[in-house]
Short mmCIF file of the C-alpha atoms (twelve columns), coordinates in Angstrom:
data_MODEL
# 
_entry.id   MODEL 
# 
loop_
_atom_site.group_PDB 
_atom_site.id 
_atom_site.type_symbol 
_atom_site.label_atom_id 
_atom_site.label_alt_id 
_atom_site.label_comp_id 
_atom_site.label_asym_id 
_atom_site.label_seq_id 
_atom_site.Cartn_x 
_atom_site.Cartn_y 
_atom_site.Cartn_z 
_atom_site.pdbx_PDB_model_num 
ATOM 1   C CA . MET A 1   94.363  205.287 362.459 1 
ATOM 2   C CA . THR A 2   95.465  202.018 361.036 1 
ATOM 3   C CA . ASP A 3   95.063  201.266 357.286 1 
ATOM 4   C CA . GLY A 4   92.842  204.231 357.091 1 
ATOM 5   C CA . VAL A 5   90.259  202.944 359.829 1 
ATOM 6   C CA . ASN A 6   89.532  205.622 362.271 1 
ATOM 7   C CA . LEU A 7   89.399  203.673 365.728 1 
ATOM 8   C CA . SER A 8   87.228  206.417 367.312 1 
ATOM 9   C CA . ARG A 9   84.672  206.192 364.446 1 
ATOM 10  C CA . ARG A 10  84.694  202.413 364.702 1 
ATOM 11  C CA . GLY A 11  83.973  202.774 368.288 1 
ATOM 12  C CA . LEU A 12  81.056  204.965 367.798 1 
ATOM 13  C CA . PHE A 13  79.320  202.171 365.802 1 
ATOM 14  C CA . ARG A 14  80.229  199.743 368.779 1 
ATOM 15  C CA . GLY A 15  78.675  202.254 371.259 1 
ATOM 16  C CA . ARG A 16  81.961  203.653 372.406 1 
ATOM 17  C CA . LEU A 17  82.220  207.348 372.559 1 
ATOM 18  C CA . SER A 18  85.968  207.555 373.467 1 
ATOM 19  C CA . ALA A 19  89.239  205.910 372.556 1 
ATOM 20  C CA . PRO A 20  90.396  203.090 374.612 1 
ATOM 21  C CA . LYS A 21  91.916  204.201 377.773 1 
ATOM 22  C CA . ALA A 22  95.853  202.889 378.463 1 
ATOM 23  C CA . GLY A 23  96.301  200.697 381.374 1 
ATOM 24  C CA . ILE A 24  99.703  199.654 382.299 1 
ATOM 25  C CA . GLN A 25  101.329 198.956 378.992 1 
ATOM 26  C CA . LEU A 26  103.388 195.775 378.226 1 
ATOM 27  C CA . PRO A 27  107.138 195.951 378.729 1 
ATOM 28  C CA . TRP A 28  108.973 197.340 375.654 1 
ATOM 29  C CA . SER A 29  105.623 198.552 373.906 1 
ATOM 30  C CA . VAL A 30  105.574 201.492 371.876 1 
ATOM 31  C CA . SER A 31  103.428 204.533 372.675 1 
ATOM 32  C CA . TRP A 32  99.888  203.954 373.575 1 
ATOM 33  C CA . ASP A 33  98.516  205.507 370.243 1 
ATOM 34  C CA . GLU A 34  100.979 203.428 368.185 1 
ATOM 35  C CA . PHE A 35  100.116 200.333 370.115 1 
ATOM 36  C CA . VAL A 36  96.505  200.661 369.552 1 
ATOM 37  C CA . ALA A 37  97.023  201.228 366.032 1 
ATOM 38  C CA . GLY A 38  99.259  198.326 365.562 1 
ATOM 39  C CA . CYS A 39  97.755  195.604 368.059 1 
ATOM 40  C CA . THR A 40  95.450  192.921 366.612 1 
ATOM 41  C CA . ARG A 41  94.148  191.998 369.956 1 
ATOM 42  C CA . CYS A 42  94.863  188.471 368.960 1 
ATOM 43  C CA . GLY A 43  95.598  187.450 372.424 1 
ATOM 44  C CA . ASP A 44  98.888  185.744 371.682 1 
ATOM 45  C CA . CYS A 45  100.931 187.902 374.256 1 
ATOM 46  C CA . LEU A 46  98.182  186.977 376.906 1 
ATOM 47  C CA . ALA A 47  98.663  183.268 376.347 1 
ATOM 48  C CA . ALA A 48  102.599 183.596 376.201 1 
ATOM 49  C CA . CYS A 49  103.077 185.259 379.744 1 
ATOM 50  C CA . PRO A 50  104.126 182.748 382.042 1 
ATOM 51  C CA . GLU A 51  103.173 184.929 385.019 1 
ATOM 52  C CA . GLN A 52  99.796  185.327 383.596 1 
ATOM 53  C CA . ILE A 53  99.656  189.019 384.533 1 
ATOM 54  C CA . LEU A 54  98.515  190.092 381.157 1 
ATOM 55  C CA . ILE A 55  94.735  190.738 380.684 1 
ATOM 56  C CA . LYS A 56  92.524  192.191 378.078 1 
ATOM 57  C CA . GLY A 57  91.984  195.934 379.061 1 
ATOM 58  C CA . ASP A 58  89.987  198.457 377.711 1 
ATOM 59  C CA . GLY A 59  88.790  197.843 374.017 1 
ATOM 60  C CA . GLY A 60  90.448  194.468 374.173 1 
ATOM 61  C CA . PHE A 61  93.893  195.726 374.272 1 
ATOM 62  C CA . PRO A 62  96.336  193.673 376.507 1 
ATOM 63  C CA . THR A 63  97.305  195.559 379.675 1 
ATOM 64  C CA . VAL A 64  99.297  194.304 382.795 1 
ATOM 65  C CA . ASP A 65  97.467  193.627 386.022 1 
ATOM 66  C CA . PHE A 66  99.953  193.720 388.854 1 
ATOM 67  C CA . HIS A 67  97.286  192.379 391.339 1 
ATOM 68  C CA . ARG A 68  97.952  189.121 389.684 1 
ATOM 69  C CA . GLY A 69  101.771 188.964 390.221 1 
ATOM 70  C CA . GLU A 70  104.960 190.802 388.943 1 
ATOM 71  C CA . CYS A 71  106.597 191.164 385.596 1 
ATOM 72  C CA . THR A 72  109.707 189.007 385.449 1 
ATOM 73  C CA . PHE A 73  110.894 190.780 382.132 1 
ATOM 74  C CA . CYS A 74  111.091 187.313 380.546 1 
ATOM 75  C CA . THR A 75  110.251 189.000 376.881 1 
ATOM 76  C CA . GLU A 76  107.680 186.092 376.097 1 
ATOM 77  C CA . CYS A 77  105.035 188.621 375.319 1 
ATOM 78  C CA . VAL A 78  107.289 190.347 372.803 1 
ATOM 79  C CA . SER A 79  108.551 187.118 371.158 1 
ATOM 80  C CA . ALA A 80  104.838 185.902 370.828 1 
ATOM 81  C CA . CYS A 81  103.514 189.183 369.114 1 
ATOM 82  C CA . GLN A 82  103.565 189.341 365.430 1 
ATOM 83  C CA . ALA A 83  102.453 193.017 365.288 1 
ATOM 84  C CA . PRO A 84  104.938 195.775 365.149 1 
ATOM 85  C CA . VAL A 85  104.186 197.223 368.547 1 
ATOM 86  C CA . PHE A 86  107.187 196.528 370.709 1 
ATOM 87  C CA . ARG A 87  110.655 198.327 370.991 1 
ATOM 88  C CA . PRO A 88  113.982 196.289 371.077 1 
ATOM 89  C CA . THR A 89  114.306 194.474 374.318 1 
ATOM 90  C CA . ILE A 90  117.901 195.807 374.834 1 
ATOM 91  C CA . GLN A 91  116.115 199.063 375.861 1 
ATOM 92  C CA . THR A 92  114.534 199.774 379.344 1 
ATOM 93  C CA . PRO A 93  111.319 198.015 379.317 1 
ATOM 94  C CA . TRP A 94  109.301 200.996 380.446 1 
ATOM 95  C CA . GLU A 95  109.367 203.917 382.766 1 
ATOM 96  C CA . TYR A 96  106.938 202.711 385.527 1 
ATOM 97  C CA . VAL A 97  107.869 202.961 389.068 1 
ATOM 98  C CA . ALA A 98  105.898 201.984 392.331 1 
ATOM 99  C CA . HIS A 99  104.100 204.511 394.405 1 
ATOM 100 C CA . ILE A 100 102.953 204.146 397.879 1 
ATOM 101 C CA . GLU A 101 99.425  205.456 398.589 1 
ATOM 102 C CA . ALA A 102 98.065  207.078 401.648 1 
ATOM 103 C CA . GLY A 103 96.275  203.642 402.800 1 
ATOM 104 C CA . CYS A 104 99.663  202.214 403.659 1 
ATOM 105 C CA . LEU A 105 99.512  200.428 407.173 1 
ATOM 106 C CA . ALA A 106 102.470 202.337 408.155 1 
ATOM 107 C CA . THR A 107 100.299 205.575 408.263 1 
ATOM 108 C CA . ALA A 108 98.023  203.907 410.599 1 
ATOM 109 C CA . GLN A 109 100.948 202.836 412.945 1 
ATOM 110 C CA . VAL A 110 100.550 199.142 411.902 1 
ATOM 111 C CA . PHE A 111 104.032 197.524 411.312 1 
ATOM 112 C CA . CYS A 112 104.196 195.898 408.027 1 
ATOM 113 C CA . GLN A 113 107.206 195.492 405.444 1 
ATOM 114 C CA . ARG A 114 106.045 192.984 403.107 1 
ATOM 115 C CA . CYS A 115 106.619 195.398 400.227 1 
ATOM 116 C CA . GLN A 116 110.121 195.736 401.050 1 
ATOM 117 C CA . ASP A 117 110.514 192.050 401.538 1 
ATOM 118 C CA . SER A 118 109.109 191.296 398.138 1 
ATOM 119 C CA . CYS A 119 111.335 193.809 396.252 1 
ATOM 120 C CA . GLU A 120 114.399 192.084 394.756 1 
ATOM 121 C CA . GLN A 121 115.792 195.476 393.524 1 
ATOM 122 C CA . GLN A 122 115.562 196.867 397.224 1 
ATOM 123 C CA . ALA A 123 113.875 199.927 395.807 1 
ATOM 124 C CA . ILE A 124 111.500 200.192 398.760 1 
ATOM 125 C CA . ARG A 125 113.042 201.253 402.018 1 
ATOM 126 C CA . PHE A 126 111.796 201.797 405.389 1 
ATOM 127 C CA . SER A 127 113.012 204.764 407.446 1 
ATOM 128 C CA . PRO A 128 113.021 204.604 411.205 1 
ATOM 129 C CA . ARG A 129 110.889 207.069 413.260 1 
ATOM 130 C CA . LEU A 130 111.574 207.800 416.891 1 
ATOM 131 C CA . GLY A 131 108.429 206.521 418.808 1 
ATOM 132 C CA . ARG A 132 106.539 205.448 415.434 1 
ATOM 133 C CA . VAL A 133 106.532 202.590 413.105 1 
ATOM 134 C CA . PRO A 134 109.158 202.812 410.105 1 
ATOM 135 C CA . THR A 135 107.597 204.423 407.122 1 
ATOM 136 C CA . PRO A 136 108.208 203.181 403.523 1 
ATOM 137 C CA . GLY A 137 110.027 205.081 400.525 1 
ATOM 138 C CA . ILE A 138 110.493 204.338 397.076 1 
ATOM 139 C CA . HIS A 139 114.058 204.813 395.478 1 
ATOM 140 C CA . ALA A 140 112.795 205.552 391.950 1 
ATOM 141 C CA . GLU A 141 116.324 205.026 390.520 1 
ATOM 142 C CA . SER A 142 116.222 201.481 391.740 1 
ATOM 143 C CA . CYS A 143 112.727 200.661 390.984 1 
ATOM 144 C CA . ASN A 144 112.179 198.676 387.646 1 
ATOM 145 C CA . GLY A 145 108.252 198.682 387.908 1 
ATOM 146 C CA . CYS A 146 108.018 195.029 388.118 1 
ATOM 147 C CA . GLY A 147 104.907 195.170 390.447 1 
ATOM 148 C CA . ALA A 148 106.031 192.510 393.087 1 
ATOM 149 C CA . CYS A 149 105.071 194.736 395.832 1 
ATOM 150 C CA . VAL A 150 101.878 195.583 394.326 1 
ATOM 151 C CA . ALA A 151 100.411 191.943 394.739 1 
ATOM 152 C CA . ASP A 152 102.190 191.468 398.070 1 
ATOM 153 C CA . CYS A 153 100.386 194.617 399.818 1 
ATOM 154 C CA . PRO A 154 97.756  193.229 401.951 1 
ATOM 155 C CA . VAL A 155 95.878  196.645 401.942 1 
ATOM 156 C CA . GLY A 156 96.477  197.358 398.183 1 
ATOM 157 C CA . SER A 157 98.092  200.794 398.852 1 
ATOM 158 C CA . ILE A 158 100.854 200.448 396.181 1 
ATOM 159 C CA . SER A 159 100.350 201.289 392.533 1 
ATOM 160 C CA . ILE A 160 102.533 201.248 389.553 1 
ATOM 161 C CA . GLY A 161 102.622 204.442 387.224 1 
ATOM 162 C CA . LEU A 162 104.951 206.510 385.247 1 
ATOM 163 C CA . SER A 163 107.887 207.974 387.175 1 
ATOM 164 C CA . ARG A 164 107.418 211.869 388.189 1 
ATOM 165 C CA . GLY A 165 108.135 213.860 385.352 1 
ATOM 166 C CA . GLU A 166 107.739 211.275 382.717 1 
ATOM 167 C CA . ALA A 167 105.522 212.069 379.833 1 
ATOM 168 C CA . SER A 168 103.193 209.412 378.509 1 
ATOM 169 C CA . ARG A 169 105.066 207.225 376.060 1 
# 
């Protein structure tokens, strides 16, 4: 609720039967419920993003689209926002990490290491396998969830999500 307005009731009048679904949240943003309650959907963060990876998501709330590129953690979205929907930027930006899906070319024995090449953090490592192409793995402790690997994957088999065991923020 924000200022006594029930967002789900407002949505009902607009033909929406459920609350907006969380996409990939902006770095340093508060929990999704707090974000929805405080965000004005003005679009200032979208315009401020130099990488142009922020889009209007469900309900018009900003979300990150890693298919457009990576997050450089520049804090421009935080600086542009007038609403109280961000945590201090001295904290970790988020708990997102990369996940490699079953459609990875290595599972089809096709040699590709573009994700590893695009990962500045060196969080994606390929393990050699006798008689087979190397297979990728994510070193979660090194992954900052920037999404560089998502846009670079030729078959779209990398996604960004909460690290294993992380509860929704």
